[in-house]
Coordinates of C-alpha atoms in Angstrom, one line a residue:
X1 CA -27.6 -17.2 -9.6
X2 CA -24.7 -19.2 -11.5
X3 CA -24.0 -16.7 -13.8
X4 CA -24.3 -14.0 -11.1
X5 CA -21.3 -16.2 -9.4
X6 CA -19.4 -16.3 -12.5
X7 CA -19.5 -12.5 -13.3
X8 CA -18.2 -12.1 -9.7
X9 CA -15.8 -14.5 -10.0
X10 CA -14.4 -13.2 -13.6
X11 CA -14.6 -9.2 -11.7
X12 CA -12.8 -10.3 -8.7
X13 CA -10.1 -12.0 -11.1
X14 CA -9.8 -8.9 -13.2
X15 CA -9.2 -6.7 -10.5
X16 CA -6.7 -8.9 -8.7
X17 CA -4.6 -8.9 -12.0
X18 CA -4.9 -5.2 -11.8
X19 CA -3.7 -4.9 -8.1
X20 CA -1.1 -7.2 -8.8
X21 CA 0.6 -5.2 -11.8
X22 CA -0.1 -2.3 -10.2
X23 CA 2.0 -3.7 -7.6
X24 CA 5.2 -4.3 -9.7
X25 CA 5.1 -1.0 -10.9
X26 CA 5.6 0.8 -7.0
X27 CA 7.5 -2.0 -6.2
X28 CA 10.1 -1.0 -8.9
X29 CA 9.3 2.7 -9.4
X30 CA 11.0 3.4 -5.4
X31 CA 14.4 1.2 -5.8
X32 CA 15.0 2.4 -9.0
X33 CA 14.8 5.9 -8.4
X34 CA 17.1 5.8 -5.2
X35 CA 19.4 3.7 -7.3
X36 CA 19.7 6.2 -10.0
X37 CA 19.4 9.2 -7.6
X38 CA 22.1 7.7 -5.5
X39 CA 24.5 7.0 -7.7
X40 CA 23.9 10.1 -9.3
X41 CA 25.1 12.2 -6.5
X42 CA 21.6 13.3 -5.0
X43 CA 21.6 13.8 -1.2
X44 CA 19.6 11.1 0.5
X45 CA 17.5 13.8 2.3
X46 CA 17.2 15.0 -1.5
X47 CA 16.2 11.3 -2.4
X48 CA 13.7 10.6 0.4
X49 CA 12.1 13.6 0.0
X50 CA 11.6 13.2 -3.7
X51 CA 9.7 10.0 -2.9
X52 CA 7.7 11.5 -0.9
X53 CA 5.8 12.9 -4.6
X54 CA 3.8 9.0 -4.8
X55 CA 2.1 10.0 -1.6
X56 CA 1.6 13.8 -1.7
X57 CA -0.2 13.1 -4.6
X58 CA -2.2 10.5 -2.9
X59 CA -3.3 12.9 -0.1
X60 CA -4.1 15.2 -2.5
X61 CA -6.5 13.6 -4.5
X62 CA -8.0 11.8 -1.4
X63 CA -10.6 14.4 -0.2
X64 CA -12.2 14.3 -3.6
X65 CA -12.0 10.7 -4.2
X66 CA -15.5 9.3 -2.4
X67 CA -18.1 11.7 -4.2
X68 CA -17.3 10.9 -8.0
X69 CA -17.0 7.3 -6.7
X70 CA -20.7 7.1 -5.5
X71 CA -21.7 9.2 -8.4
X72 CA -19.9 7.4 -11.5
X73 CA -19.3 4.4 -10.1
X74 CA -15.9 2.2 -9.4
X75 CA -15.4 1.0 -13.7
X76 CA -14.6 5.4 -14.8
X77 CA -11.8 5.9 -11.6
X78 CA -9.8 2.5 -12.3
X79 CA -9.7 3.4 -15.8
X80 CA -8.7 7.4 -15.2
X81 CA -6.3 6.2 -12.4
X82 CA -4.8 3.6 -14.7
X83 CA -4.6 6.2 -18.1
X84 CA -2.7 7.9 -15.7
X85 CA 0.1 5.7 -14.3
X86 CA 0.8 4.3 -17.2
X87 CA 1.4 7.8 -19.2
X88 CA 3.4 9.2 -16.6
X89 CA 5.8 5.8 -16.4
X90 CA 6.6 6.7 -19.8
X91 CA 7.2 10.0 -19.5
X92 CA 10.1 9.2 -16.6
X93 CA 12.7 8.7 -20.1
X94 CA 12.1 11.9 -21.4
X95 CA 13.9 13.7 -18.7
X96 CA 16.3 13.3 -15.8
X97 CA 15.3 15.9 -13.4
X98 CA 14.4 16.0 -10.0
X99 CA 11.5 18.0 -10.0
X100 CA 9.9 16.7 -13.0
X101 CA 10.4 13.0 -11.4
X102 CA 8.9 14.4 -8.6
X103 CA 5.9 15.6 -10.7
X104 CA 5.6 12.7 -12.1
X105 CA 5.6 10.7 -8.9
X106 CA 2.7 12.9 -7.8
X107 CA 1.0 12.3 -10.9
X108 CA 1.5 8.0 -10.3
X109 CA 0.2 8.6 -6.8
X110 CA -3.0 10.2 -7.5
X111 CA -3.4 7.7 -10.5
X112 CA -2.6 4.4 -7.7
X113 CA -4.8 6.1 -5.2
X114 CA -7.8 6.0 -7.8
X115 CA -7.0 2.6 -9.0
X116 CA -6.5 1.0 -5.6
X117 CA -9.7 2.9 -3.7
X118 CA -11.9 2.1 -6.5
X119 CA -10.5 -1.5 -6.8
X120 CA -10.1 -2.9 -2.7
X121 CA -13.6 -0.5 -2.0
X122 CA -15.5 -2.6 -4.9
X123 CA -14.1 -5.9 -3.3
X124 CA -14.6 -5.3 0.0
X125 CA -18.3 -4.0 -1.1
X126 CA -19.2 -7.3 -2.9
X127 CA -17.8 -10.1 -1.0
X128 CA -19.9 -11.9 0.9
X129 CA -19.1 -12.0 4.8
X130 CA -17.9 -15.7 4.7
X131 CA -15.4 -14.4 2.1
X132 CA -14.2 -11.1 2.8
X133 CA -11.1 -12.2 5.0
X134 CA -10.0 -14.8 2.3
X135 CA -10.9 -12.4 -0.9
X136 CA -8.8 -9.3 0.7
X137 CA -6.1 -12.2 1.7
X138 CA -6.4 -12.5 -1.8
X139 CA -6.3 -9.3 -3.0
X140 CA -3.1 -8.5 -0.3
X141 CA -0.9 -11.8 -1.6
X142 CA -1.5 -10.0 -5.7
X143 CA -0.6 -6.5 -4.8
X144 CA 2.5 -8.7 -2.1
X145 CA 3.6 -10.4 -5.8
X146 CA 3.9 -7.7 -8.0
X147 CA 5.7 -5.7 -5.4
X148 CA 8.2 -8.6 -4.8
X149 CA 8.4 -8.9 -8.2
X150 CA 8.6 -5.1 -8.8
X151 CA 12.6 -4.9 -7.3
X152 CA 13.8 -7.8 -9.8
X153 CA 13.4 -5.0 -12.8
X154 CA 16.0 -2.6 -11.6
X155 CA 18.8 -4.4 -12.1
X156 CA 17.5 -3.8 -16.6
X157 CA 18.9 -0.1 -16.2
X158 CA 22.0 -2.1 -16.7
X159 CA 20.8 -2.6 -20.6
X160 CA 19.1 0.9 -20.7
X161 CA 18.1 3.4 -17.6
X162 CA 14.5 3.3 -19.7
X163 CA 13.8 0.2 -20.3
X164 CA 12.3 -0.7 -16.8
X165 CA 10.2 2.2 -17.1
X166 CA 9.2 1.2 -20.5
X167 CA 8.7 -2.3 -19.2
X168 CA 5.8 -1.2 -16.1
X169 CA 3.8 1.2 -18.2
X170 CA 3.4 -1.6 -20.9
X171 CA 2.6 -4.0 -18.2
X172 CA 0.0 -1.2 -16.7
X173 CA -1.6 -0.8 -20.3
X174 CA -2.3 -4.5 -20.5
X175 CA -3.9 -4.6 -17.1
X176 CA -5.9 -1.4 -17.8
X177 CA -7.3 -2.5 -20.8
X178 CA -8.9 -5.7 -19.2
X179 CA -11.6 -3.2 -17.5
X180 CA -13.1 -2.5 -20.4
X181 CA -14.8 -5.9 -19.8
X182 CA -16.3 -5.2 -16.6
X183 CA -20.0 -4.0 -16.3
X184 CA -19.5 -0.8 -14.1
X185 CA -21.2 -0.8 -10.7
X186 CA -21.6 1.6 -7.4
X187 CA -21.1 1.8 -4.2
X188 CA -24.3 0.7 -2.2
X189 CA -26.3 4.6 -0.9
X190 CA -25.9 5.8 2.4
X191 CA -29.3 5.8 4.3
X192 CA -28.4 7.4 7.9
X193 CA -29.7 10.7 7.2
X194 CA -26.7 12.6 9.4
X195 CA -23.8 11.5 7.4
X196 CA -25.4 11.1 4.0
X197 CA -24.3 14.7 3.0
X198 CA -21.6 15.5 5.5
X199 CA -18.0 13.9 4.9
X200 CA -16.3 15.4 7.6
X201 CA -19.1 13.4 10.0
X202 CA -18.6 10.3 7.8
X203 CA -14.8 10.7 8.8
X204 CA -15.6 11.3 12.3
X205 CA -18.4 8.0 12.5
X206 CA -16.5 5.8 11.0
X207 CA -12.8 7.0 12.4
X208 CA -14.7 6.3 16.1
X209 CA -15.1 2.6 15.1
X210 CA -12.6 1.6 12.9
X211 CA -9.3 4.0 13.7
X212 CA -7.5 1.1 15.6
X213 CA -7.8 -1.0 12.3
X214 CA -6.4 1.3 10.6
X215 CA -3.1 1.3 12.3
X216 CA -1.3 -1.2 10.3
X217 CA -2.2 0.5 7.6
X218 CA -0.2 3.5 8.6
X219 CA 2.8 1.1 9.8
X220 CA 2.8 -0.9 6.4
X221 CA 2.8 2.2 4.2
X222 CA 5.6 3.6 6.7
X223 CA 7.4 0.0 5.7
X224 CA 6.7 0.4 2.4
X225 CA 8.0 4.1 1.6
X226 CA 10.8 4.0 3.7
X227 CA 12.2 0.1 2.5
X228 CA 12.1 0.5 -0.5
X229 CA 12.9 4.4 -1.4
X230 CA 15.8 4.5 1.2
X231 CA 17.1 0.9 2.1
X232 CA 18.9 1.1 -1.1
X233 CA 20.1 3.8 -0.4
X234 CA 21.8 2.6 2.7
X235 CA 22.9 -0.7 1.6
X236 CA 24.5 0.6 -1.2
X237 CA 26.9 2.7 1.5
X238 CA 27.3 -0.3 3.3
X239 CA 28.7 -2.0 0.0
X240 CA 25.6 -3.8 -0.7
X241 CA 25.7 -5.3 -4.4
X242 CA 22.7 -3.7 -6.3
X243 CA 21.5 -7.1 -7.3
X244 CA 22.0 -8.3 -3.5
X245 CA 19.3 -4.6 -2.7
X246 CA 16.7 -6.1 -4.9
X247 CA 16.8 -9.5 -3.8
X248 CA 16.7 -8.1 0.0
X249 CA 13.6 -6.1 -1.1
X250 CA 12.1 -9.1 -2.7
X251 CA 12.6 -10.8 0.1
X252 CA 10.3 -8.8 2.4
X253 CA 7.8 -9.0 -0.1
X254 CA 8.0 -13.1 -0.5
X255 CA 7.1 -13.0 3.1
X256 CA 4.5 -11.2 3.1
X257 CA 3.4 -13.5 0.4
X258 CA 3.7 -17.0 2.4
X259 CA 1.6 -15.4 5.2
X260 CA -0.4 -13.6 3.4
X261 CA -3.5 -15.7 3.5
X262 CA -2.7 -18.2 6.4
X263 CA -2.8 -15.0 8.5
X264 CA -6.1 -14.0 7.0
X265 CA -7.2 -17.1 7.6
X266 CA -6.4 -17.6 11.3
X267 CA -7.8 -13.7 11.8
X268 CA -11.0 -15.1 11.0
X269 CA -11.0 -17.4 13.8
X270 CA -9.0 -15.8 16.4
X271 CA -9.7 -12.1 16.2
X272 CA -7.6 -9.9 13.8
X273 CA -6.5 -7.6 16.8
X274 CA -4.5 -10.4 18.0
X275 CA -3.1 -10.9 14.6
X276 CA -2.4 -7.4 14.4
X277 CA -0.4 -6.9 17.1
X278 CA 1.5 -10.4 17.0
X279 CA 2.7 -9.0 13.5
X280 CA 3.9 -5.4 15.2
X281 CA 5.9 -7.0 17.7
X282 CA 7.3 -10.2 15.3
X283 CA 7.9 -7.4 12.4
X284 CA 9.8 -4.7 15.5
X285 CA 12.0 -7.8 16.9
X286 CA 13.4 -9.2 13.3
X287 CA 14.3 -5.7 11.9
X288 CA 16.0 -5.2 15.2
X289 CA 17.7 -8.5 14.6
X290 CA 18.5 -7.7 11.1
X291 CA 20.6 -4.7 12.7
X292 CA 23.0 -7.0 14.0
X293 CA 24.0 -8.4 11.3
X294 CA 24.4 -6.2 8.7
X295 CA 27.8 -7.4 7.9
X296 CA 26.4 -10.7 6.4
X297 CA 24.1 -9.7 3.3
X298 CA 22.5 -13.0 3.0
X299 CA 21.6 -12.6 7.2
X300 CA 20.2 -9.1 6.6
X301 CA 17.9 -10.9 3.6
X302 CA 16.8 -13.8 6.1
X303 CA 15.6 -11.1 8.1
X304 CA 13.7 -9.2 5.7
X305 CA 12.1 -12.4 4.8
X306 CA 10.7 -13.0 8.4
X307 CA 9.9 -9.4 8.8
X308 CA 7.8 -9.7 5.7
X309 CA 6.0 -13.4 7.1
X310 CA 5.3 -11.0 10.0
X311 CA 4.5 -7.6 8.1
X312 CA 3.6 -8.1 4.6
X313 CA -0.1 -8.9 5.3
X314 CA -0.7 -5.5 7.2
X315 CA -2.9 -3.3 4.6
X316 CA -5.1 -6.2 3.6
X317 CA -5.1 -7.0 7.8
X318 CA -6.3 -3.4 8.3
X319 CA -9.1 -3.4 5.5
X320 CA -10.8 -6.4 6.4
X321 CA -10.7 -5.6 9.9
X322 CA -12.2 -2.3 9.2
X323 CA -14.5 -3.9 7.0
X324 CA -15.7 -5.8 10.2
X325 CA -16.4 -2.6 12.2
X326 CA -17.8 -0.7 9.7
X327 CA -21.3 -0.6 8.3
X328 CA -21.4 -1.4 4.6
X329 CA -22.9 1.7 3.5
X330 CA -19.5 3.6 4.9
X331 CA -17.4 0.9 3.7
X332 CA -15.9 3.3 1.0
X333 CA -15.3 5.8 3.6
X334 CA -13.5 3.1 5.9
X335 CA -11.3 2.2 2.5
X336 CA -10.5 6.0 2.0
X337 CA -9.1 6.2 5.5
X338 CA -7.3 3.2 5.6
X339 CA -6.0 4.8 2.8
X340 CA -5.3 8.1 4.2
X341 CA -3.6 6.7 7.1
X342 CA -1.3 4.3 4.5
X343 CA -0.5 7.7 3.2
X344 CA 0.3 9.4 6.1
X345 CA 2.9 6.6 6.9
X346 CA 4.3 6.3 3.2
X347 CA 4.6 10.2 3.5
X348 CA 6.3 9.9 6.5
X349 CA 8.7 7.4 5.5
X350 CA 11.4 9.0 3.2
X351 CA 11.4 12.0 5.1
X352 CA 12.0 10.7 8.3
X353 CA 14.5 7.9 6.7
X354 CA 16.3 10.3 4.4
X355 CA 16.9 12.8 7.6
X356 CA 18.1 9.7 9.6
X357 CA 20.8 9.0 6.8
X358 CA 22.1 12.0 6.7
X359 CA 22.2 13.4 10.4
X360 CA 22.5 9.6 12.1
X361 CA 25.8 8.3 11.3
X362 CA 26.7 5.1 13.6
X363 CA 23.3 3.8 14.4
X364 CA 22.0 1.1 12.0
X365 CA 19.1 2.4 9.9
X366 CA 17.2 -0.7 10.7
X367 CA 16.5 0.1 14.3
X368 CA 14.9 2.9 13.4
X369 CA 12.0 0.9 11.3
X370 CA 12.1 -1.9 14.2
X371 CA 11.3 1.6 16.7
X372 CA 8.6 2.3 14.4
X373 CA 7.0 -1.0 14.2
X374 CA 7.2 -1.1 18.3
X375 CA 6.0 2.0 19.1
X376 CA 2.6 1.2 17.1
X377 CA 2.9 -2.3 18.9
X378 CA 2.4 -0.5 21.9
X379 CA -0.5 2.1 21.2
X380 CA -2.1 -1.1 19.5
X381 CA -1.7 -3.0 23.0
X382 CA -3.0 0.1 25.0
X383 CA -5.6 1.6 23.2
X384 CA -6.9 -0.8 21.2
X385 CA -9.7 -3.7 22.2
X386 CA -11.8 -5.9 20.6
X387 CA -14.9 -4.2 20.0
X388 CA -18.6 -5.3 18.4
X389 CA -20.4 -2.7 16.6
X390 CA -24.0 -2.6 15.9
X391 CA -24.2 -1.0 12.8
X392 CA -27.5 0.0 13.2
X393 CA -27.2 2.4 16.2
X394 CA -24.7 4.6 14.1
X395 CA -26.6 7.7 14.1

């Protein structure tokens, strides 16, 4: 039984080290593209829609993702998604072109998308109940690191416009090779006989539970996407410094990372619908704030940091509450929609944001993520309730 615990303890470490250089990587790959595209010349619409290759990619390889995962197990995708962001951060050097940046953004987004189903679906699977909210909490505040983290890097293009290419894929080798020294497991077998062959009515049975959960995890990846592929773009024509743009970025990230588990924590005693939409409406009021002060960089940084107390714990809100309403033989379908609705929202992002920039010319950029973040708010406060499953009477 001790050794049982310890092998959990050293897999659950392992894969948190993973999330959380995984996690500098996107959180550099987005500002230091706009900042090269930008000052570059390329459109914004151009920029934001070049962005939108991380999570194109991720859709695509998203309908295929659960079968080989319950065939091969979670140890084969983290490595094949890891081979493959690393080789394609390299690749970024070779060539400055938009369309091959955009293929190669594709490629790091179905690579991610393996790494990060296989990785929060093997967690979620293995925890035990009494610590699920604190291991995802966990898990949220590693990926919440790297990302803050992720930003520092851009201002390196200063030495060489490589090097903080160079820099992630070497980190994403070291943190891919550390899975060689996990014993490979799978997902536990699905034993309702209606949805054991049928993914569309695994989608459809577990959506029917579990699709208010996964509503911050569309808002986040909306945050995500749009902050920190277009933000820089914007505060740069509002005579932002560059180094001022990353340390605004980092900012968001650092408060997701103070909240990260206290706010796992008290969704454990308190509900996390309550949690959920507290965050909406704190995370809609302080970009809205931040709008009004846009003159006074340091201001618009205190704002991302309370935006980010409020906001930075939404993905790892929306698995464990999912994990909560879903029965654990679906749990990897539950993780592939939270997913596919993180997606949908990261996709959304830079093409929303880059058309804002370009057509919207006098009203701040930040009201448009604070309507966002509201609007969600209020279908969370409508639709949604608190809800007990019996995960037995799922037909």
């Amino acid at each position: 039984m001790e050794l049982s615990h310890r092998v959990g303890q050293q897999r659950f470490l392992i894969l948190v080290i993973i999330v959380s250089i995984s996690g500098i990587s996107q959180g550099m790959l987005m500002p230091l593209i706009s900042v090269i595209f930008e000052q570059d010349g390329v459109s914004s619409s151009l920029n934001g829609l070049n962005a939108t290759g991380l999570y194109i990619g991720t859709l695509i390889i998203s309908p295929f993702i659960e079968p080989p995962l319950r065939k091969f197990g979670y140890k084969p995708l983290i490595l094949g998604g890891g081979a493959v962001v690393f080789l394609a951060l390299l690749f970024f050097p070779l060539w400055k072109n938009v369309l091959f940046w955009f293929i190669l953004r594709l490629l790091i987004g179905i690579g991610d998308h393996l790494l990060h189903y296989s990785t929060q679906t093997w967690i979620t699977s293995s925890s035990p109940e009494y610590r699920l909210g604190k291991n995802i909490a966990i898990y949220g505040l590693s990926f919440g690191i790297g990302f803050a983290i992720g930003p520092l890097i851009v201002p390196l293009t200063k030495i060489s416009e490589a090097l903080p290419f160079i820099l992630s894929s070497l980190l994403c080798l070291s943190a891919w090779s550390l899975v060689f020294f996990l014993k490979n497991e799978r997902p536990e077998s699905i034993h309702t006989k209606s949805v054991e062959n049928n993914i569309l009515k695994r989608y459809t049975v577990t959506l029917k539970y579990a699709w208010i959960a996964c509503l911050p995890s569309l808002c986040y990846g909306f945050l995500e996407s749009t902050l920190n592929s277009l933000f820089p773009v914007y505060a740069l024509r509002n005579h932002f410094a560059v180094s001022m743009v990353s340390f605004t970025l980092a900012a968001f990230s650092i408060g997701g990372i103070i909240t990260q588990i206290p706010l796992g924590a008290l969704g454990d005693k308190i509900g996390r619908r309550k949690i959920a939409l507290s965050i909406l409406l704190g995370g809609g009021i302080f970009f809205g704030l931040g709008s009004l002060v846009e003159s006074f960089e340091i201001l618009v940084a205190v704002c991302f940091c309370l935006a980010g107390m409020c906001c930075g714990s939404m993905f790892s809100l929306s698995i464990s509450y999912m994990s909560d309403l879903t029965p654990k033989e679906l749990l990897p379908t539950g993780n592939l929609i939270c997913s596919i609705f993180f997606s949908t929202g990261s996709l959304t992002g830079p093409l929303l944001g880059g058309l804002y920039l370009q057509y919207v010319h006098h009203v701040s950029f930040l009201l448009l993520i604070s309507t966002v973040l509201l609007i969600i708010f209020l279908i969370s406060w409508i639709f949604g309730r608190s809800q007990t499953i019996q995960k037995e009477h799922i037909q």
